[in-house]
Short mmCIF file of C-alpha atoms and ligand atoms in Angstrom, two decimals:
data_model
loop_
_atom_site.label_atom_id
_atom_site.label_comp_id
_atom_site.label_asym_id
_atom_site.label_seq_id
_atom_site.Cartn_x
_atom_site.Cartn_y
_atom_site.Cartn_z
CA UNK B 1025 0.00 0.00 0.00
CA UNK B 1026 2.99 2.32 0.41
CA UNK B 1027 3.27 3.05 -3.31
CA UNK B 1028 -0.51 3.52 -3.60
CA UNK B 1029 -0.53 5.85 -0.60
CA UNK B 1030 2.24 8.05 -2.03
CA UNK B 1031 0.54 8.16 -5.42
CA UNK B 1032 -2.81 9.06 -3.84
CA UNK B 1033 -1.18 11.65 -1.59
CA UNK B 1034 0.28 13.50 -4.56
CA UNK B 1035 -2.74 13.21 -6.85
CA UNK B 1036 -5.31 14.24 -4.25
CA UNK B 1037 -3.33 16.86 -2.34
CA UNK B 1038 -2.09 15.28 0.90
CA UNK B 1039 1.67 15.67 0.28
CA UNK B 1040 4.21 15.80 -2.53
CA UNK B 1041 7.96 16.42 -3.08
CA UNK B 1042 8.92 20.07 -2.54
CA UNK B 1043 10.47 22.36 -5.15
CA UNK B 1044 9.54 20.02 -8.00
CA UNK B 1045 9.58 22.78 -10.64
CA UNK B 1046 13.34 22.95 -9.98
CA UNK B 1047 13.76 19.21 -10.25
CA UNK B 1048 13.00 18.30 -6.60
CA UNK B 1049 15.42 18.10 -3.68
CA UNK B 1050 15.66 14.90 -1.65
CA UNK B 1051 14.31 14.97 1.88
CA UNK B 1052 11.80 17.82 1.57
CA UNK B 1053 8.03 17.42 1.24
CA UNK B 1054 5.10 19.86 1.11
CA UNK B 1055 1.74 19.20 2.70
CA UNK B 1056 -1.10 20.02 0.32
CA UNK B 1057 -4.61 21.21 1.23
CA UNK B 1058 -5.83 17.86 2.61
CA UNK B 1059 -2.51 16.99 4.25
CA UNK B 1060 -2.49 20.21 6.26
CA UNK B 1061 -5.90 19.37 7.72
CA UNK B 1062 -5.00 15.73 8.42
CA UNK B 1063 -1.72 16.74 10.08
CA UNK B 1064 -3.59 19.24 12.27
CA UNK B 1065 -5.96 16.48 13.38
CA UNK B 1066 -3.05 14.26 14.42
CA UNK B 1067 -1.50 17.09 16.43
CA UNK B 1068 -4.88 17.88 18.01
CA UNK B 1069 -5.25 14.34 19.34
CA UNK B 1070 -1.69 14.38 20.69
CA UNK B 1071 -2.28 17.72 22.41
CA UNK B 1072 -5.65 16.79 23.91
CA UNK B 1073 -4.40 13.45 25.21
CA UNK B 1074 -1.48 15.15 26.97
CA UNK B 1075 -3.70 17.97 28.29
CA UNK B 1076 -5.58 15.17 30.03
CA UNK B 1077 -2.32 14.41 31.83
CA UNK B 1078 -1.89 18.03 32.87
CA UNK B 1079 0.68 18.92 30.20
CA UNK B 1080 1.85 22.46 29.58
CA UNK B 1081 3.29 23.53 26.22
CA UNK B 1082 6.18 25.55 24.83
CA UNK B 1083 7.11 27.02 21.45
CA UNK B 1084 10.85 27.76 21.21
CA UNK B 1085 13.06 28.78 18.24
CA UNK B 1086 14.24 26.48 15.46
CA UNK B 1087 17.55 28.33 15.22
CA UNK B 1088 19.61 27.50 18.27
CA UNK B 1089 23.00 28.81 19.43
CA UNK B 1090 25.99 26.45 19.55
CA UNK B 1091 26.42 26.27 23.37
CA UNK B 1092 23.08 24.47 23.65
CA UNK B 1093 24.27 21.65 21.40
CA UNK B 1094 27.75 21.60 22.92
CA UNK B 1095 26.07 20.88 26.25
CA UNK B 1096 23.53 18.39 24.89
CA UNK B 1097 26.24 16.33 23.18
CA UNK B 1098 24.81 16.86 19.69
CA UNK B 1099 27.93 18.55 18.33
CA UNK B 1100 30.20 15.74 19.45
CA UNK B 1101 27.89 12.77 19.04
CA UNK B 1102 24.88 13.37 16.80
CA UNK B 1103 26.38 11.77 13.72
CA UNK B 1104 26.05 8.86 11.34
CA UNK B 1105 28.86 6.81 9.85
CA UNK B 1106 29.02 7.80 6.20
CA UNK B 1107 31.00 6.77 3.16
CA UNK B 1108 31.75 8.40 -0.14
CA UNK B 1109 32.67 6.90 -3.48
CA UNK B 1110 35.82 8.51 -4.93
CA UNK B 1111 34.68 7.58 -8.42
CA UNK B 1112 31.03 8.70 -8.70
CA UNK B 1113 31.13 11.05 -5.64
CA UNK B 1114 27.88 9.64 -4.22
CA UNK B 1115 27.55 9.74 -0.43
CA UNK B 1116 25.87 6.96 1.57
CA UNK B 1117 25.08 5.96 5.11
CA UNK B 1118 27.69 3.29 5.81
CA UNK B 1119 24.90 0.83 6.71
CA UNK B 1120 23.51 1.22 3.16
CA UNK B 1121 26.87 0.22 1.68
CA UNK B 1122 27.20 -2.68 4.12
CA UNK B 1123 23.68 -3.86 3.30
CA UNK B 1124 24.39 -3.64 -0.44
CA UNK B 1125 27.55 -5.72 0.07
CA UNK B 1126 25.66 -8.23 2.30
CA UNK B 1127 27.88 -7.54 5.33
CA UNK B 1128 25.90 -8.02 8.53
CA UNK B 1129 28.36 -6.66 11.12
CA UNK B 1130 27.52 -3.17 12.34
CA UNK B 1131 30.53 -0.99 13.24
CA UNK B 1132 30.20 0.79 16.59
CA UNK B 1133 32.86 3.42 16.00
CA UNK B 1134 34.74 5.13 13.20
CA UNK B 1135 37.72 2.88 13.97
CA UNK B 1136 35.53 -0.26 13.56
CA UNK B 1137 34.20 1.18 10.30
CA UNK B 1138 37.69 1.87 8.94
CA UNK B 1139 38.70 -1.71 9.74
CA UNK B 1140 35.64 -3.05 7.91
CA UNK B 1141 36.35 -0.94 4.85
CA UNK B 1142 39.96 -2.19 4.92
CA UNK B 1143 38.91 -5.84 5.33
CA UNK B 1144 36.18 -6.09 2.67
CA UNK B 1145 36.41 -4.57 -0.75
CA UNK B 1146 33.10 -2.75 -0.35
CA UNK B 1147 31.48 -1.92 -3.68
CA UNK B 1148 29.72 1.38 -4.31
CA UNK B 1149 25.95 0.69 -4.67
CA UNK B 1150 25.78 3.11 -7.63
CA UNK B 1151 28.90 2.59 -9.79
CA UNK B 1152 30.45 -0.56 -8.30
CA UNK B 1153 33.87 1.02 -7.58
CA UNK B 1154 35.64 0.12 -4.35
CA UNK B 1155 34.72 2.42 -1.48
CA UNK B 1156 37.67 3.68 0.54
CA UNK B 1157 36.37 6.73 2.36
CA UNK B 1158 34.46 6.46 5.62
CA UNK B 1159 33.83 9.26 8.09
CA UNK B 1160 31.61 10.59 10.89
CA UNK B 1161 28.95 12.90 9.46
CA UNK B 1162 27.25 15.30 11.88
CA UNK B 1163 23.55 15.47 11.08
CA UNK B 1164 22.94 19.05 12.19
CA UNK B 1165 22.51 21.93 9.78
CA UNK B 1166 24.78 24.82 10.62
CA UNK B 1167 22.96 27.97 9.54
CA UNK B 1168 25.60 30.62 9.98
CA UNK B 1169 28.39 31.30 12.40
CA UNK B 1170 27.58 29.67 15.68
CA UNK B 1171 23.94 28.77 15.07
CA UNK B 1172 22.33 25.45 14.16
CA UNK B 1173 18.86 24.32 13.14
CA UNK B 1174 17.59 22.13 15.97
CA UNK B 1175 17.62 18.38 15.28
CA UNK B 1176 14.94 17.82 17.97
CA UNK B 1177 12.52 20.20 19.67
CA UNK B 1178 13.47 18.81 23.10
CA UNK B 1179 16.42 21.09 23.90
CA UNK B 1180 14.13 24.15 23.93
CA UNK B 1181 12.27 22.52 26.80
CA UNK B 1182 15.42 21.58 28.72
CA UNK B 1183 16.96 25.05 28.57
CA UNK B 1184 13.65 26.51 29.80
CA UNK B 1185 13.24 23.95 32.57
CA UNK B 1186 13.46 26.39 35.50
CA UNK B 1187 11.05 28.91 33.96
CA UNK B 1188 8.59 26.16 33.12
CA UNK B 1189 8.84 24.64 36.58
CA UNK B 1190 8.30 28.05 38.19
CA UNK B 1191 5.22 28.42 36.02
CA UNK B 1192 4.16 24.95 37.22
CA UNK B 1193 4.62 26.17 40.84
CA UNK B 1194 7.56 23.86 41.40
CA UNK B 1195 5.46 20.75 40.88
CA UNK B 1196 6.93 17.44 39.79
CA UNK B 1197 5.98 15.32 37.82
CA UNK B 1198 5.76 18.01 35.16
CA UNK B 1199 4.75 17.22 31.57
CA UNK B 1200 5.87 19.66 28.86
CA UNK B 1201 5.02 19.30 25.18
CA UNK B 1202 6.38 21.04 22.13
CA UNK B 1203 5.14 20.76 18.56
CA UNK B 1204 7.49 21.99 15.86
CA UNK B 1205 10.05 21.32 13.19
CA UNK B 1206 13.22 19.27 13.48
CA UNK B 1207 16.04 19.42 10.94
CA UNK B 1208 18.60 16.75 10.13
CA UNK B 1209 21.02 16.70 7.25
CA UNK B 1210 20.21 13.05 6.52
CA UNK B 1211 22.83 11.45 4.27
CA UNK B 1212 20.27 9.46 2.37
CA UNK B 1213 16.68 10.72 2.67
CA UNK B 1214 14.26 8.01 1.61
CA UNK B 1215 10.69 6.77 1.28
CA UNK B 1216 8.89 10.11 1.08
CA UNK B 1217 7.95 11.13 4.65
CA UNK B 1218 10.00 8.43 6.38
CA UNK B 1219 13.39 10.11 6.30
CA UNK B 1220 13.12 13.84 5.74
CA UNK B 1221 15.63 16.62 6.21
CA UNK B 1222 12.94 18.88 7.69
CA UNK B 1223 10.24 17.11 9.67
CA UNK B 1224 7.46 17.64 12.22
CA UNK B 1225 7.75 16.45 15.79
CA UNK B 1226 5.43 16.51 18.77
CA UNK B 1227 7.72 15.90 21.70
CA UNK B 1228 6.91 15.48 25.36
CA UNK B 1229 9.41 15.74 28.22
CA UNK B 1230 8.14 14.31 31.48
CA UNK B 1231 10.18 15.53 34.48
CA UNK B 1232 10.15 13.15 37.44
CA UNK B 1233 11.66 12.61 40.86
CA UNK B 1234 14.55 10.17 40.17
CA UNK B 1235 13.63 8.32 43.36
CA UNK B 1236 10.00 7.93 42.33
CA UNK B 1237 9.74 7.13 38.62
CA UNK B 1238 5.96 6.86 38.72
CA UNK B 1239 3.20 8.69 36.89
CA UNK B 1240 -0.56 8.10 36.76
CA UNK B 1241 -1.97 4.64 37.40
CA UNK B 1242 -1.36 2.01 34.73
CA UNK B 1243 -4.56 0.45 33.44
CA UNK B 1244 -5.25 -2.74 31.56
CA UNK B 1245 -5.61 -2.10 27.87
CA UNK B 1246 -5.54 -4.18 24.69
CA UNK B 1247 -2.69 -6.60 24.16
CA UNK B 1248 0.02 -5.50 21.78
CA UNK B 1249 3.18 -6.89 20.24
CA UNK B 1250 6.15 -6.17 22.52
CA UNK B 1251 9.71 -6.95 21.44
CA UNK B 1252 12.23 -6.61 24.28
CA UNK B 1253 15.92 -6.61 23.35
CA UNK B 1254 16.43 -9.81 25.31
CA UNK B 1255 14.16 -12.15 23.44
CA UNK B 1256 11.18 -13.01 21.32
CA UNK B 1257 8.02 -11.06 20.52
CA UNK B 1258 5.39 -11.17 23.26
CA UNK B 1259 1.72 -10.42 22.84
CA UNK B 1260 0.70 -8.86 26.16
CA UNK B 1261 -0.72 -5.63 27.58
CA UNK B 1262 1.66 -2.83 28.53
CA UNK B 1263 0.57 -3.25 32.14
CA UNK B 1264 1.61 -6.92 32.01
CA UNK B 1265 4.93 -5.93 30.41
CA UNK B 1266 5.58 -3.68 33.39
CA UNK B 1267 4.44 -6.36 35.85
CA UNK B 1268 6.94 -8.77 34.30
CA UNK B 1269 9.68 -6.09 34.50
CA UNK B 1270 10.04 -6.10 30.70
CA UNK B 1271 9.52 -2.35 30.88
CA UNK B 1272 11.70 -1.19 33.71
CA UNK B 1273 9.88 1.68 35.37
CA UNK B 1274 6.25 2.59 35.93
CA UNK B 1275 6.39 6.07 34.36
CA UNK B 1276 8.06 4.67 31.25
CA UNK B 1277 5.36 1.99 30.99
CA UNK B 1278 2.65 4.63 31.42
CA UNK B 1279 3.94 6.61 28.43
CA UNK B 1280 4.27 3.49 26.29
CA UNK B 1281 0.62 2.79 27.08
CA UNK B 1282 -0.30 6.43 26.42
CA UNK B 1283 1.41 6.16 23.04
CA UNK B 1284 -0.54 3.01 22.20
CA UNK B 1285 -3.79 4.81 23.05
CA UNK B 1286 -2.90 7.96 21.09
CA UNK B 1287 -1.81 6.07 17.99
CA UNK B 1288 -4.91 3.92 18.07
CA UNK B 1289 -7.12 6.99 18.44
CA UNK B 1290 -5.37 8.54 15.43
CA UNK B 1291 -6.28 5.42 13.47
CA UNK B 1292 -3.12 3.27 13.50
CA UNK B 1293 -4.24 -0.36 13.76
CA UNK B 1294 -3.32 -2.03 17.03
CA UNK B 1295 -2.37 -5.18 15.10
CA UNK B 1296 -0.04 -3.16 12.87
CA UNK B 1297 1.73 -1.52 15.78
CA UNK B 1298 4.46 -2.89 18.02
CA UNK B 1299 6.85 -1.64 20.68
CA UNK B 1300 10.48 -2.59 20.15
CA UNK B 1301 13.24 -2.00 22.66
CA UNK B 1302 16.56 -0.69 21.34
CA UNK B 1303 19.69 -2.77 21.61
CA UNK B 1304 22.15 -1.04 23.98
CA UNK B 1305 24.44 0.00 21.09
CA UNK B 1306 21.50 1.38 19.11
CA UNK B 1307 20.46 4.01 21.65
CA UNK B 1308 20.98 7.74 21.18
CA UNK B 1309 23.86 9.23 23.19
CA UNK B 1310 21.46 10.63 25.82
CA UNK B 1311 19.34 7.53 26.44
CA UNK B 1312 19.61 4.88 29.17
CA UNK B 1313 16.70 2.93 27.67
CA UNK B 1314 14.65 3.39 24.48
CA UNK B 1315 11.58 1.81 22.96
CA UNK B 1316 10.21 2.61 19.51
CA UNK B 1317 6.57 2.45 18.55
CA UNK B 1318 6.76 0.93 15.08
CA UNK B 1319 4.00 0.96 12.48
CA UNK B 1320 3.65 -1.68 9.79
CA UNK B 1321 3.39 -0.57 6.17
CA UNK B 1322 3.14 -3.51 3.75
CA UNK B 1323 5.62 -5.87 5.40
CA UNK B 1324 8.09 -3.33 6.75
CA UNK B 1325 8.14 -1.87 10.28
CA UNK B 1326 8.96 1.83 10.67
CA UNK B 1327 9.74 3.78 13.82
CA UNK B 1328 6.98 6.35 14.27
CA UNK B 1329 7.49 7.32 17.94
CA UNK B 1330 10.68 7.11 20.00
CA UNK B 1331 10.31 6.79 23.78
CA UNK B 1332 13.51 7.35 25.74
CA UNK B 1333 14.65 7.42 29.33
CA UNK B 1334 16.96 10.47 29.18
CA UNK B 1335 17.72 10.36 32.93
CA UNK B 1336 19.18 13.69 34.11
CA UNK B 1337 21.59 13.74 31.15
CA UNK B 1338 20.36 16.94 29.49
CA UNK B 1339 19.55 19.01 32.59
CA UNK B 1340 22.84 18.08 34.26
CA UNK B 1341 24.84 19.03 31.16
CA UNK B 1342 22.99 22.34 30.80
CA UNK B 1343 23.61 23.07 34.46
CA UNK B 1344 27.33 22.37 34.08
CA UNK B 1345 27.68 24.32 30.83
CA UNK B 1346 25.52 27.35 31.58
CA UNK B 1347 26.29 27.69 35.28
CA UNK B 1348 22.55 27.96 35.92
CA UNK B 1349 21.02 25.60 38.46
CA UNK B 1350 18.68 23.01 37.03
CA UNK B 1351 17.98 21.37 40.39
CA UNK B 1352 14.79 21.89 42.32
CA UNK B 1353 13.63 21.02 45.81
CA UNK B 1354 12.08 17.57 46.02
CA UNK B 1355 11.34 16.35 49.55
CA UNK B 1356 13.71 18.96 51.00
CA UNK B 1357 16.59 17.84 48.77
CA UNK B 1358 18.10 19.67 45.78
CA UNK B 1359 17.56 17.28 42.89
CA UNK B 1360 17.99 17.27 39.12
CA UNK B 1361 14.85 15.58 37.77
CA UNK B 1362 14.88 12.56 35.47
CA UNK B 1363 13.18 12.74 32.09
CA UNK B 1364 11.04 10.26 30.16
CA UNK B 1365 10.52 11.43 26.59
CA UNK B 1366 7.86 10.18 24.17
CA UNK B 1367 8.73 11.83 20.83
CA UNK B 1368 6.15 11.58 18.03
CA UNK B 1369 7.18 11.88 14.37
CA UNK B 1370 4.07 13.41 12.81
CA UNK B 1371 5.10 12.85 9.18
CA UNK B 1372 5.71 9.14 9.70
CA UNK B 1373 2.46 8.79 11.65
CA UNK B 1374 0.55 10.49 8.82
CA UNK B 1375 2.14 8.30 6.15
CA UNK B 1376 1.44 5.15 8.21
CA UNK B 1377 -2.14 6.26 8.78
CA UNK B 1378 -2.81 6.80 5.07
CA UNK B 1379 -1.07 3.55 4.09
CA UNK B 1380 -2.91 1.48 6.70
CA UNK B 1381 -6.29 3.12 5.97
CA UNK B 1382 -6.29 2.51 2.21
CA UNK B 1383 -8.59 -0.20 0.94
CA UNK B 1384 -9.75 -1.29 -2.48
CA UNK B 1385 -13.52 -1.65 -2.80
CA UNK B 1386 -15.01 -2.70 -6.15
CA UNK B 1387 -11.76 -1.60 -7.80
CA UNK B 1388 -11.95 1.86 -6.22
CA UNK B 1389 -9.91 3.42 -3.44
CA UNK B 1390 -11.43 3.92 -0.02
CA UNK B 1391 -9.59 5.75 2.74
CA UNK B 1392 -11.08 4.43 5.96
CA UNK B 1393 -9.84 7.11 8.34
CA UNK B 1394 -11.66 7.41 11.66
CA UNK B 1395 -14.46 9.87 10.90
CA UNK B 1396 -13.11 12.56 13.21
CA UNK B 1397 -9.67 12.35 11.56
CA UNK B 1398 -10.91 13.06 8.02
CA UNK B 1399 -9.79 16.40 6.51
CA UNK B 1400 -13.44 17.19 5.68
CA UNK B 1401 -16.45 15.81 7.55
CA UNK B 1402 -19.14 16.28 4.91
CA UNK B 1403 -19.25 17.01 1.18
CA UNK B 1404 -22.38 18.66 -0.22
CA UNK B 1405 -23.43 18.01 -3.83
CA UNK B 1406 -26.27 19.11 -6.07
CA UNK B 1407 -27.43 16.12 -8.16
CA UNK B 1408 -27.39 18.45 -11.19
CA UNK B 1409 -26.45 22.06 -11.73
CA UNK B 1410 -29.88 22.90 -13.16
CA UNK B 1411 -33.48 23.26 -11.96
CA UNK B 1412 -32.57 25.19 -8.80
CA UNK B 1413 -30.66 22.17 -7.36
CA UNK B 1414 -27.34 24.06 -7.42
CA UNK B 1415 -28.81 27.05 -5.57
CA UNK B 1416 -30.42 24.81 -2.97
CA UNK B 1417 -27.12 22.92 -2.43
CA UNK B 1418 -25.15 26.18 -2.12
CA UNK B 1419 -27.65 27.42 0.43
CA UNK B 1420 -27.29 24.25 2.53
CA UNK B 1421 -23.50 24.40 2.19
CA UNK B 1422 -23.32 27.94 3.52
CA UNK B 1423 -25.66 27.12 6.42
CA UNK B 1424 -23.67 23.97 7.31
CA UNK B 1425 -20.42 25.97 7.31
CA UNK B 1426 -21.83 27.95 10.20
CA UNK B 1427 -22.18 24.72 12.20
CA UNK B 1428 -18.90 23.00 11.19
CA UNK B 1429 -15.93 24.43 9.28
CA UNK B 1430 -14.92 21.16 7.63
CA UNK B 1431 -17.52 21.06 4.86
CA UNK B 1432 -16.83 20.80 1.12
CA UNK B 1433 -18.95 21.73 -1.84
CA UNK B 1434 -18.54 19.95 -5.18
CA UNK B 1435 -20.59 20.18 -8.37
CA UNK B 1436 -18.09 18.92 -10.96
CA UNK B 1437 -18.42 15.60 -12.79
CA UNK B 1438 -21.03 12.92 -12.36
CA UNK B 1439 -22.44 12.16 -8.93
CA UNK B 1440 -20.67 8.75 -9.02
CA UNK B 1441 -17.31 10.41 -9.65
CA UNK B 1442 -17.93 12.88 -6.83
CA UNK B 1443 -18.66 10.06 -4.38
CA UNK B 1444 -15.54 8.21 -5.53
CA UNK B 1445 -13.39 11.33 -5.06
CA UNK B 1446 -14.59 11.77 -1.49
CA UNK B 1447 -14.24 8.05 -0.66
CA UNK B 1448 -10.66 8.24 -1.83
CA UNK B 1449 -9.76 11.11 0.51
CA UNK B 1450 -11.68 9.71 3.47
CA UNK B 1451 -14.65 12.12 3.69
CA UNK B 1452 -17.05 10.09 5.83
CA UNK B 1453 -20.37 11.57 4.64
CA UNK B 1454 -21.80 13.10 1.48
CA UNK B 1455 -25.09 14.98 1.28
CA UNK B 1456 -26.89 15.21 -2.05
CA UNK B 1457 -29.63 17.64 -2.98
CA UNK B 1458 -31.94 16.03 -5.56
CA UNK B 1459 -35.40 16.56 -7.04
CA UNK B 1460 -37.12 15.17 -3.97
CA UNK B 1461 -35.40 17.91 -1.90
CA UNK B 1462 -37.38 20.51 -3.82
CA UNK B 1463 -40.59 18.75 -2.81
CA UNK B 1464 -40.06 17.80 0.83
CA UNK B 1465 -36.85 19.46 2.06
CA UNK B 1466 -35.04 16.16 2.62
CA UNK B 1467 -31.59 15.18 1.36
CA UNK B 1468 -29.66 11.92 1.00
CA UNK B 1469 -26.90 11.23 3.49
CA UNK B 1470 -24.36 8.70 2.18
CA UNK B 1471 -21.88 6.80 4.33
CA UNK B 1472 -18.34 6.35 2.97
CA UNK B 1473 -17.77 2.84 4.32
CA UNK B 1474 -21.09 1.19 3.46
CA UNK B 1475 -22.16 3.42 0.52
CA UNK B 1476 -25.62 3.23 2.11
CA UNK B 1477 -27.87 6.24 1.81
CA UNK B 1478 -30.69 7.46 4.00
CA UNK B 1479 -33.14 10.31 3.58
CA UNK B 1480 -32.97 12.93 6.20
CA UNK B 1481 -34.67 16.27 6.81
CA UNK B 1482 -32.64 19.40 6.15
CA UNK B 1483 -33.74 20.84 9.46
CA UNK B 1484 -32.24 17.80 11.24
CA UNK B 1485 -28.97 18.13 9.34
CA UNK B 1486 -28.71 21.72 10.52
CA UNK B 1487 -29.21 20.80 14.17
CA UNK B 1488 -26.10 21.96 16.01
CA UNK B 1489 -25.26 18.46 17.29
CA UNK B 1490 -25.95 16.52 14.11
CA UNK B 1491 -22.47 16.59 12.55
CA UNK B 1492 -20.74 16.32 15.92
CA UNK B 1493 -22.66 13.12 16.68
CA UNK B 1494 -22.03 11.69 13.23
CA UNK B 1495 -18.29 12.30 13.46
CA UNK B 1496 -17.71 11.35 17.06
CA UNK B 1497 -19.95 8.37 17.53
CA UNK B 1498 -18.48 6.19 14.83
CA UNK B 1499 -15.05 5.53 13.52
CA UNK B 1500 -13.09 2.66 12.09
CA UNK B 1501 -12.05 1.72 15.64
N1 GAP V 2197 14.07 13.99 20.93
C1 GAP V 2197 14.19 12.63 20.61
C2 GAP V 2197 14.20 12.36 19.19
O1 GAP V 2197 14.27 13.27 18.37
P1 GAP V 2197 14.15 10.41 17.47
O2 GAP V 2197 13.84 8.96 17.69
O3 GAP V 2197 15.41 10.75 16.78
O4 GAP V 2197 14.10 11.05 18.92
C3 GAP V 2197 11.64 10.99 17.20
O5 GAP V 2197 12.95 11.10 16.71
C4 GAP V 2197 10.69 10.73 16.05
O6 GAP V 2197 10.86 11.74 15.05
C5 GAP V 2197 10.96 9.41 15.32
O7 GAP V 2197 10.28 8.35 15.94
C6 GAP V 2197 10.45 9.70 13.93
O8 GAP V 2197 9.06 9.44 13.86
C7 GAP V 2197 10.67 11.17 13.77
N2 GAP V 2197 11.87 11.42 12.93
C8 GAP V 2197 13.16 11.40 13.32
N3 GAP V 2197 13.98 11.65 12.28
C9 GAP V 2197 13.18 11.83 11.20
C10 GAP V 2197 13.41 12.12 9.82
N4 GAP V 2197 14.65 12.30 9.34
N5 GAP V 2197 12.34 12.22 8.99
C11 GAP V 2197 11.07 12.05 9.45
N6 GAP V 2197 10.81 11.78 10.75
C12 GAP V 2197 11.83 11.67 11.61
#
């Protein structure tokens, strides 16, 4: 479905490669009219779910001065091993070259990588020449002088920790979210929204007492695939995973569970979602433990959310580097809080959602998004443009817009084509004004998933709760 999803996204206006009139530049994508609305709906669910946990939010700059990333370790350690072909001048992630040459060992350092390159005559995946050059490639974009584009939104929260905690009246646990752009100079951007150079994150930093790594009560929820780094896949609830000490602390388990709930609410299938623990040598430089939420597209798993135990790594380093105290009073002691971080990649979630929601029905595309996630809730059509049907449909459209903003009007093409267009972009309901409307002020209401139609009075459609009930009471869940 991946290929179909990308084709649909471009043709119908969800997303497409940026700057295409200049030939396109790898790693950059635009959101089109429908994509903007769908992305907003994903962010809305994330925000509302965390508001339920008492979260506060921040919006800090993309451009960040060097001392922040000196302290956070990104200047020294936020890099990928890369290689370059002397012949064709193409640059690759070293793991791409190793994969192409069917070498399974993963180098842990530049020295390991140099030894591998020396040992095997690694062939360039593009021109076949022998690759000799391997190096550490820092993934941050340097904008000018001593400024960088942030590779994660998180540091804005860490450097503001004291101000945020004052705002929060010194309370811990404290949950802080930030929605915004991240920038990484990826060596090999790939698979549309999967590996971008500019991407959208919704990050959450949860500050906790290191001696009490607990958050709200864990509850029993649906079983899910869990893959710890010590063994086989398990199919258990997150609560059970914590009970069996597969997930090491209660707060971490709570935010794994929270992520399962959020992703499911967005429309990611529970049976196409798993939680995979990182191997120790796979973790980011700041993490003591990491689990990825991975979504299945076709038969490949992709990381869509990263959940990390960042301990006091960031706050401690900012305290040391800036000379400003990051410790607060917890039970009469001066303490640097620990941080659990669920970090949501909105682009990957959106791509996974579209890919997993696409179905073929009678040879036509159907995008079975949960109703409330759809870019538009209702499309209004006149059966024909003549005999006062168009005017009547326009009148209903403008009245409906006063009740709900997410209403479309369409009068082009046959009625069958109009239904098909809306099915393909996930609009859950279509209303058609026909000849009977002129007689009795009723319309047809058609459901996207069943294609069933019912007659309904215009006055009922205009009731202030009608659309809300339609959208909220039913979904693909
Ligand atoms: N602050 C932690 C952090 O940034 P991460 O695992 O590197 O952790 C979090 O990123 C999420 O951001 C990932 O799970 C992924 O969904 C998304 N993401 C990371 N790099 C990306 C890229 N180059 N393109 C698109 N999404 C990306």
